[in-house]
Amino acid sequence: MTVTHNDRIVREFTKQASTFADPAFNEVFTRRLATLVEFTEPELDLEDICLEVACGTGLVARALSRRVRHVTALDATPAMLEQGKREADREAITNVTFAVGDAADLPYLARSFTLVITRFSLHHFEDPLAAIREMLRVCRPGGSLVIADLVRPDGPGDPDRLERLRDPSHASLLTLADIAELIATAGAEVRRSTSFEVPRPVEPWLAQSHAPEDVAARIREELRAELDGGPVTGMRPALLHGELGFTQSHAYLAARAT
């Protein structure tokens, strides 16, 4: 049986579901959530009907839920949604609906939402333009699209290679300019954007994806070799408080639907 890229996404994120709310594994998702909410603030309205696409466990949906009327949290991986629903129940959140669906074929009529948001998803999509077109299709004219993602940094090396080795559902990193161009191609215009660097320790990053030990050892070896003057990986390794680490680039973009 042929394994599709969507199959890889569901397989990998089923393994990772229990780690998403745990800062010990996933600090970049949890502690930096407030940064995204602050960026999204100018787009928010108490009457918003929101959609979070490729939501994982719905961390963003839950964070926005007390500031809008309703949020639909959609993902292709049932285990992620089940974890998110448990968290929402624990937090007594009653205005978030969890739904299984494909980002490239959203199961909603056009112009259904006033705010559509996605975080850390585009680099997993084989066809990110198709997903952006769908997100804009279901967004009402004048509504907002917010995209937050890892982006390709300036400099030598190919970070996709080790990212994909760690997590086979990784497709490819885009630059901030690439994402803005895709949004323009899909018929909207970026109104605001920001980017920043995020140092990350290697071990929690490897543990979160349940990387096999031989894969983890190879990644560590390549990063250490670069620190010693070896081939450039594109991961920008460094020692963080004496431990092996690397640096990712993040970008947030807000666009207005037409």
Short mmCIF file of C-alpha atoms in Angstrom, two decimals:
data_model
loop_
_atom_site.label_atom_id
_atom_site.label_comp_id
_atom_site.label_asym_id
_atom_site.label_seq_id
_atom_site.Cartn_x
_atom_site.Cartn_y
_atom_site.Cartn_z
CA MET A 1 0.00 0.00 0.00
CA THR A 2 1.30 3.44 -0.94
CA VAL A 3 2.05 5.71 2.01
CA THR A 4 0.98 9.29 1.26
CA HIS A 5 2.42 12.42 2.82
CA ASN A 6 -0.86 12.88 4.70
CA ASP A 7 -0.40 9.38 6.11
CA ARG A 8 3.03 10.43 7.40
CA ILE A 9 1.53 13.53 9.03
CA VAL A 10 -1.12 11.51 10.86
CA ARG A 11 1.41 8.86 11.91
CA GLU A 12 3.98 11.34 13.23
CA PHE A 13 1.52 13.56 15.05
CA THR A 14 -0.31 10.63 16.60
CA LYS A 15 3.03 9.84 18.28
CA GLN A 16 3.52 13.46 19.34
CA ALA A 17 0.00 14.25 20.61
CA SER A 18 0.73 13.79 24.31
CA THR A 19 3.75 16.13 24.18
CA PHE A 20 2.08 19.24 22.78
CA ALA A 21 0.88 20.70 26.08
CA ASP A 22 4.07 19.77 27.94
CA PRO A 23 6.67 22.57 28.01
CA ALA A 24 9.35 20.02 28.91
CA PHE A 25 9.07 18.79 25.32
CA ASN A 26 7.46 21.66 23.50
CA GLU A 27 8.39 25.00 25.02
CA VAL A 28 8.22 26.63 21.60
CA PHE A 29 4.50 25.76 21.36
CA THR A 30 3.49 26.56 24.93
CA ARG A 31 5.49 29.43 26.39
CA ARG A 32 5.59 31.33 23.09
CA LEU A 33 1.85 31.08 22.61
CA ALA A 34 1.37 34.50 24.23
CA THR A 35 3.62 36.04 21.55
CA LEU A 36 1.26 34.86 18.82
CA VAL A 37 -1.83 35.99 20.71
CA GLU A 38 -0.27 39.45 21.10
CA PHE A 39 0.47 39.55 17.37
CA THR A 40 -3.10 38.46 16.56
CA GLU A 41 -4.68 41.00 18.95
CA PRO A 42 -5.26 43.73 16.32
CA GLU A 43 -7.23 41.22 14.24
CA LEU A 44 -9.47 40.02 17.08
CA ASP A 45 -13.08 40.97 17.76
CA LEU A 46 -15.42 39.62 20.44
CA GLU A 47 -17.86 38.65 17.68
CA ASP A 48 -15.30 36.69 15.63
CA ILE A 49 -16.15 33.22 14.37
CA CYS A 50 -12.71 31.64 14.07
CA LEU A 51 -11.10 28.63 12.45
CA GLU A 52 -7.73 27.21 13.46
CA VAL A 53 -6.40 25.05 10.61
CA ALA A 54 -4.00 22.18 11.31
CA CYS A 55 -4.58 22.99 14.96
CA GLY A 56 -2.80 20.05 16.59
CA THR A 57 -4.29 19.98 20.07
CA GLY A 58 -5.90 23.38 19.58
CA LEU A 59 -3.51 25.36 21.77
CA VAL A 60 -4.14 28.50 19.73
CA ALA A 61 -7.89 27.88 19.54
CA ARG A 62 -8.08 27.53 23.31
CA ALA A 63 -5.98 30.65 23.85
CA LEU A 64 -8.30 32.67 21.61
CA SER A 65 -11.54 31.16 22.90
CA ARG A 66 -12.13 33.70 25.66
CA ARG A 67 -11.63 36.61 23.27
CA VAL A 68 -13.99 35.58 20.45
CA ARG A 69 -17.47 34.13 20.01
CA HIS A 70 -16.48 30.69 18.74
CA VAL A 71 -13.45 28.75 17.43
CA THR A 72 -13.43 25.62 15.28
CA ALA A 73 -10.19 23.66 15.74
CA LEU A 74 -9.52 21.44 12.71
CA ASP A 75 -6.78 18.86 12.24
CA ALA A 76 -6.11 15.70 10.25
CA THR A 77 -4.95 13.70 13.30
CA PRO A 78 -7.72 12.39 15.59
CA ALA A 79 -5.29 11.73 18.46
CA MET A 80 -4.32 15.41 18.48
CA LEU A 81 -7.94 16.50 18.58
CA GLU A 82 -8.79 14.05 21.35
CA GLN A 83 -5.92 15.41 23.45
CA GLY A 84 -7.09 18.96 22.79
CA LYS A 85 -10.68 18.16 23.70
CA ARG A 86 -9.54 16.72 27.02
CA GLU A 87 -7.56 19.89 27.72
CA ALA A 88 -10.51 22.10 26.74
CA ASP A 89 -12.82 20.16 29.06
CA ARG A 90 -10.32 20.54 31.91
CA GLU A 91 -10.22 24.28 31.26
CA ALA A 92 -14.04 24.46 31.09
CA ILE A 93 -13.89 25.92 27.57
CA THR A 94 -17.28 25.53 25.89
CA ASN A 95 -16.94 27.59 22.68
CA VAL A 96 -14.33 25.48 20.86
CA THR A 97 -15.46 22.73 18.47
CA PHE A 98 -12.91 20.09 17.41
CA ALA A 99 -13.19 18.67 13.88
CA VAL A 100 -11.26 16.24 11.68
CA GLY A 101 -10.42 17.67 8.28
CA ASP A 102 -7.88 18.29 5.52
CA ALA A 103 -6.32 21.76 5.29
CA ALA A 104 -6.23 21.49 1.50
CA ASP A 105 -9.96 20.65 1.29
CA LEU A 106 -11.73 22.41 4.16
CA PRO A 107 -15.23 21.03 4.84
CA TYR A 108 -16.84 24.49 5.09
CA LEU A 109 -18.76 26.80 2.80
CA ALA A 110 -17.07 29.92 1.48
CA ARG A 111 -17.06 33.00 3.72
CA SER A 112 -17.83 31.03 6.90
CA PHE A 113 -15.28 32.60 9.31
CA THR A 114 -14.13 36.09 10.24
CA LEU A 115 -10.67 34.96 11.40
CA VAL A 116 -8.66 31.99 10.11
CA ILE A 117 -5.36 31.13 11.78
CA THR A 118 -2.76 28.41 11.43
CA ARG A 119 0.49 27.82 13.30
CA PHE A 120 3.49 25.63 12.41
CA SER A 121 1.64 23.96 9.55
CA LEU A 122 2.86 25.24 6.18
CA HIS A 123 6.21 23.47 6.45
CA HIS A 124 4.31 20.17 6.66
CA PHE A 125 2.17 20.76 3.55
CA GLU A 126 3.17 19.37 0.17
CA ASP A 127 1.13 22.17 -1.44
CA PRO A 128 1.04 25.18 0.91
CA LEU A 129 -0.61 27.36 -1.74
CA ALA A 130 -3.60 25.01 -1.88
CA ALA A 131 -4.01 25.30 1.89
CA ILE A 132 -3.72 29.10 1.81
CA ARG A 133 -6.31 29.28 -0.98
CA GLU A 134 -8.66 27.18 1.11
CA MET A 135 -8.12 29.30 4.23
CA LEU A 136 -8.92 32.44 2.27
CA ARG A 137 -11.91 30.81 0.60
CA VAL A 138 -13.60 30.16 3.95
CA CYS A 139 -12.68 33.61 5.30
CA ARG A 140 -15.25 36.39 4.94
CA PRO A 141 -14.30 39.49 2.91
CA GLY A 142 -12.61 41.88 5.29
CA GLY A 143 -11.77 39.04 7.65
CA SER A 144 -8.26 38.12 8.72
CA LEU A 145 -5.85 35.32 7.90
CA VAL A 146 -2.98 34.85 10.37
CA ILE A 147 -0.12 32.48 9.55
CA ALA A 148 2.64 31.61 12.01
CA ASP A 149 5.35 29.22 10.90
CA LEU A 150 8.95 28.17 10.95
CA VAL A 151 10.76 29.88 8.09
CA ARG A 152 13.93 29.25 6.16
CA PRO A 153 16.77 31.36 7.57
CA ASP A 154 19.30 33.28 5.54
CA GLY A 155 22.62 31.51 5.19
CA PRO A 156 24.13 28.31 3.84
CA GLY A 157 23.00 24.75 4.45
CA ASP A 158 19.70 22.94 4.07
CA PRO A 159 17.79 22.73 7.37
CA ASP A 160 15.02 20.69 5.71
CA ARG A 161 17.30 17.64 5.55
CA LEU A 162 17.73 17.21 9.32
CA GLU A 163 14.20 18.47 10.06
CA ARG A 164 12.86 15.76 7.76
CA LEU A 165 15.17 13.13 9.24
CA ARG A 166 13.79 13.90 12.70
CA ASP A 167 10.16 14.11 11.50
CA PRO A 168 9.31 12.53 8.12
CA SER A 169 6.13 14.63 7.92
CA HIS A 170 8.25 17.76 7.44
CA ALA A 171 7.98 18.98 3.84
CA SER A 172 10.00 22.17 3.36
CA LEU A 173 10.63 25.54 4.96
CA LEU A 174 9.57 28.72 3.18
CA THR A 175 11.01 32.17 3.70
CA LEU A 176 8.81 34.97 5.04
CA ALA A 177 8.87 36.46 1.52
CA ASP A 178 7.78 33.09 0.07
CA ILE A 179 4.76 32.97 2.38
CA ALA A 180 3.81 36.57 1.57
CA GLU A 181 4.03 35.75 -2.15
CA LEU A 182 1.77 32.70 -1.73
CA ILE A 183 -0.77 34.84 0.13
CA ALA A 184 -0.68 37.40 -2.71
CA THR A 185 -1.06 34.63 -5.31
CA ALA A 186 -4.12 33.37 -3.40
CA GLY A 187 -5.66 36.85 -3.63
CA ALA A 188 -4.90 38.60 -0.34
CA GLU A 189 -2.30 41.08 0.86
CA VAL A 190 -0.09 40.89 3.93
CA ARG A 191 -0.82 43.83 6.23
CA ARG A 192 1.63 43.05 9.06
CA SER A 193 4.50 40.65 9.63
CA THR A 194 7.27 39.99 12.09
CA SER A 195 10.07 37.47 12.42
CA PHE A 196 12.40 36.40 15.22
CA GLU A 197 14.97 33.78 16.18
CA VAL A 198 14.28 30.94 18.62
CA PRO A 199 17.18 28.99 20.19
CA ARG A 200 16.13 25.44 21.05
CA PRO A 201 17.83 22.61 22.97
CA VAL A 202 18.26 19.51 20.84
CA GLU A 203 17.21 16.79 23.30
CA PRO A 204 13.56 17.86 23.95
CA TRP A 205 13.16 18.50 20.20
CA LEU A 206 14.29 14.94 19.43
CA ALA A 207 12.25 13.43 22.28
CA GLN A 208 9.05 15.12 21.16
CA SER A 209 9.13 13.43 17.75
CA HIS A 210 10.15 10.06 19.25
CA ALA A 211 13.08 10.00 16.83
CA PRO A 212 14.69 6.52 16.74
CA GLU A 213 17.99 6.49 18.61
CA ASP A 214 20.05 5.88 15.47
CA VAL A 215 18.40 8.91 13.84
CA ALA A 216 18.86 11.04 16.96
CA ALA A 217 22.52 10.01 17.17
CA ARG A 218 23.11 10.95 13.54
CA ILE A 219 21.52 14.38 14.04
CA ARG A 220 23.60 15.04 17.18
CA GLU A 221 26.73 13.92 15.37
CA GLU A 222 26.14 16.26 12.42
CA LEU A 223 25.40 19.24 14.66
CA ARG A 224 28.49 18.62 16.81
CA ALA A 225 30.60 18.18 13.68
CA GLU A 226 29.46 21.58 12.41
CA LEU A 227 30.41 23.16 15.73
CA ASP A 228 33.87 21.68 15.22
CA GLY A 229 34.17 23.23 11.76
CA GLY A 230 32.53 20.48 9.72
CA PRO A 231 29.86 20.70 6.99
CA VAL A 232 27.12 23.32 7.44
CA THR A 233 23.73 21.79 8.22
CA GLY A 234 21.62 24.94 8.05
CA MET A 235 20.47 24.29 11.63
CA ARG A 236 22.85 26.86 13.18
CA PRO A 237 24.01 24.69 16.11
CA ALA A 238 25.31 26.24 19.32
CA LEU A 239 25.90 25.35 22.93
CA LEU A 240 23.01 26.57 25.07
CA HIS A 241 23.99 26.61 28.75
CA GLY A 242 26.52 23.91 27.95
CA GLU A 243 24.01 21.70 26.08
CA LEU A 244 23.77 21.09 22.35
CA GLY A 245 21.21 23.36 20.70
CA PHE A 246 20.25 24.99 17.43
CA THR A 247 18.28 28.02 16.20
CA GLN A 248 15.00 28.20 14.30
CA SER A 249 13.52 31.25 12.59
CA HIS A 250 9.83 32.02 13.13
CA ALA A 251 7.55 34.42 11.26
CA TYR A 252 4.02 35.72 11.81
CA LEU A 253 1.95 37.26 9.01
CA ALA A 254 -1.51 38.85 9.06
CA ALA A 255 -3.47 39.34 5.85
CA ARG A 256 -6.89 40.76 4.97
CA ALA A 257 -9.26 38.60 2.93
CA THR A 258 -11.04 40.17 -0.03
#
